[in-house]
mmCIF file of C-alpha atoms in Angstrom:
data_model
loop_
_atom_site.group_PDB
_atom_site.id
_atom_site.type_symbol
_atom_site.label_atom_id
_atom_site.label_comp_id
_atom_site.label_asym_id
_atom_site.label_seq_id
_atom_site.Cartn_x
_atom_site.Cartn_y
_atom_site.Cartn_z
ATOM 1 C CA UNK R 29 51.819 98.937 95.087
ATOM 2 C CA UNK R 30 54.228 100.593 97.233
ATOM 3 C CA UNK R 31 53.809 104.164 98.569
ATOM 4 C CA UNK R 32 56.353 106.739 97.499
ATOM 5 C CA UNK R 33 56.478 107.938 100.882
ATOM 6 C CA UNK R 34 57.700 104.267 101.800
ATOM 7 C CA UNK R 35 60.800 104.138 99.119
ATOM 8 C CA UNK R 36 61.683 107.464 99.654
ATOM 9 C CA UNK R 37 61.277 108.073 103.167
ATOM 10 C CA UNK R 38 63.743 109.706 105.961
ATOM 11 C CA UNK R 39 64.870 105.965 106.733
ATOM 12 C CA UNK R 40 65.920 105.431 103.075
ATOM 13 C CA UNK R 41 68.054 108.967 103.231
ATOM 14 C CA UNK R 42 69.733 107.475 106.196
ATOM 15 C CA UNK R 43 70.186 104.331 105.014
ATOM 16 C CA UNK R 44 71.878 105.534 101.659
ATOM 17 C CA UNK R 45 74.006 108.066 103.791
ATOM 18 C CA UNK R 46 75.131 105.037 105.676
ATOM 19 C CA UNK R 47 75.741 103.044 103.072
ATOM 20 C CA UNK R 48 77.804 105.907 101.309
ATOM 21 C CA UNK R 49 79.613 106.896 104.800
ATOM 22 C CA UNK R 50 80.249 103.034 104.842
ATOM 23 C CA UNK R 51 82.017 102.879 101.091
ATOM 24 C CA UNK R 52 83.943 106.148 101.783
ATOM 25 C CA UNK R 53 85.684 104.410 104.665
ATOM 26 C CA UNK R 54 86.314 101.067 102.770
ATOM 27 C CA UNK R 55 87.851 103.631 99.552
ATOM 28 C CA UNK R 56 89.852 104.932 102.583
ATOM 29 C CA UNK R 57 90.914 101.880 104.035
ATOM 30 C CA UNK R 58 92.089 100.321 100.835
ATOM 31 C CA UNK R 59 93.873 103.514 99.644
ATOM 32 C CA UNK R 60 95.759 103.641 102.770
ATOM 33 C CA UNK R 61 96.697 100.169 102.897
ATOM 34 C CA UNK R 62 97.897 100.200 99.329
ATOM 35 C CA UNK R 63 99.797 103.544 99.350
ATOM 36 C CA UNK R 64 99.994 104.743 102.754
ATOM 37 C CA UNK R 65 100.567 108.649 103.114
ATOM 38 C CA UNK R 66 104.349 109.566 105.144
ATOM 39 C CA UNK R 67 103.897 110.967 108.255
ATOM 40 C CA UNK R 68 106.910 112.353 109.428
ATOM 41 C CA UNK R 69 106.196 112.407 112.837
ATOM 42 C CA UNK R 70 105.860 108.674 113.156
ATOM 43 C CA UNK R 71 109.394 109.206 112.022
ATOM 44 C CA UNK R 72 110.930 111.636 113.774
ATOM 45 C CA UNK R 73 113.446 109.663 116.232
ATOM 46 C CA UNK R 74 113.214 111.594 119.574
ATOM 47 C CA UNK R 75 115.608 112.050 122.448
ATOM 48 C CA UNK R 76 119.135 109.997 122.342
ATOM 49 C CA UNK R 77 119.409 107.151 120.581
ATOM 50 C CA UNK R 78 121.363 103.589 121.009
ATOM 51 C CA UNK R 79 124.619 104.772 119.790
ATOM 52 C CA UNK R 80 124.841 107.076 122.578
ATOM 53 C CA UNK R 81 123.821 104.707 125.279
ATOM 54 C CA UNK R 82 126.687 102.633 123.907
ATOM 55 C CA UNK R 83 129.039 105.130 124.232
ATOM 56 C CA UNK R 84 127.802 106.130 127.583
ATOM 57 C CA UNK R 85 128.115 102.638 128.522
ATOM 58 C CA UNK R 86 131.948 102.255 127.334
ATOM 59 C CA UNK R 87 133.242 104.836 129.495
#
């Protein structure tokens, strides 16, 4: 017969911490991959852009 000190030792609270951390980055994953969250800055155009390098260019 097992111990209780065995099941319900510090390497079992770690493990089930793990296992958690582990399922709260797959829930993470998946959410973001199905319904990524806007993030403007990955948006945001900076400095000139092409149309005024053309018109730069046609003078």
């Amino acid at each position: 017969m097992m111990s209780h000190k065995l099941m319900f030792g510090p390497l079992a609270v770690l493990s089930v911490t793990a296992l958690g951390l582990a399922l709260i980055r797959l829930a993470s994953a998946f959410r973001e991959f199905v319904h990524p969250r806007y993030r403007p800055e990955l948006h945001y155009m900076r400095g000139p852009g092409p149309a005024t390098a053309r018109r730069a260019s046609a003078r």
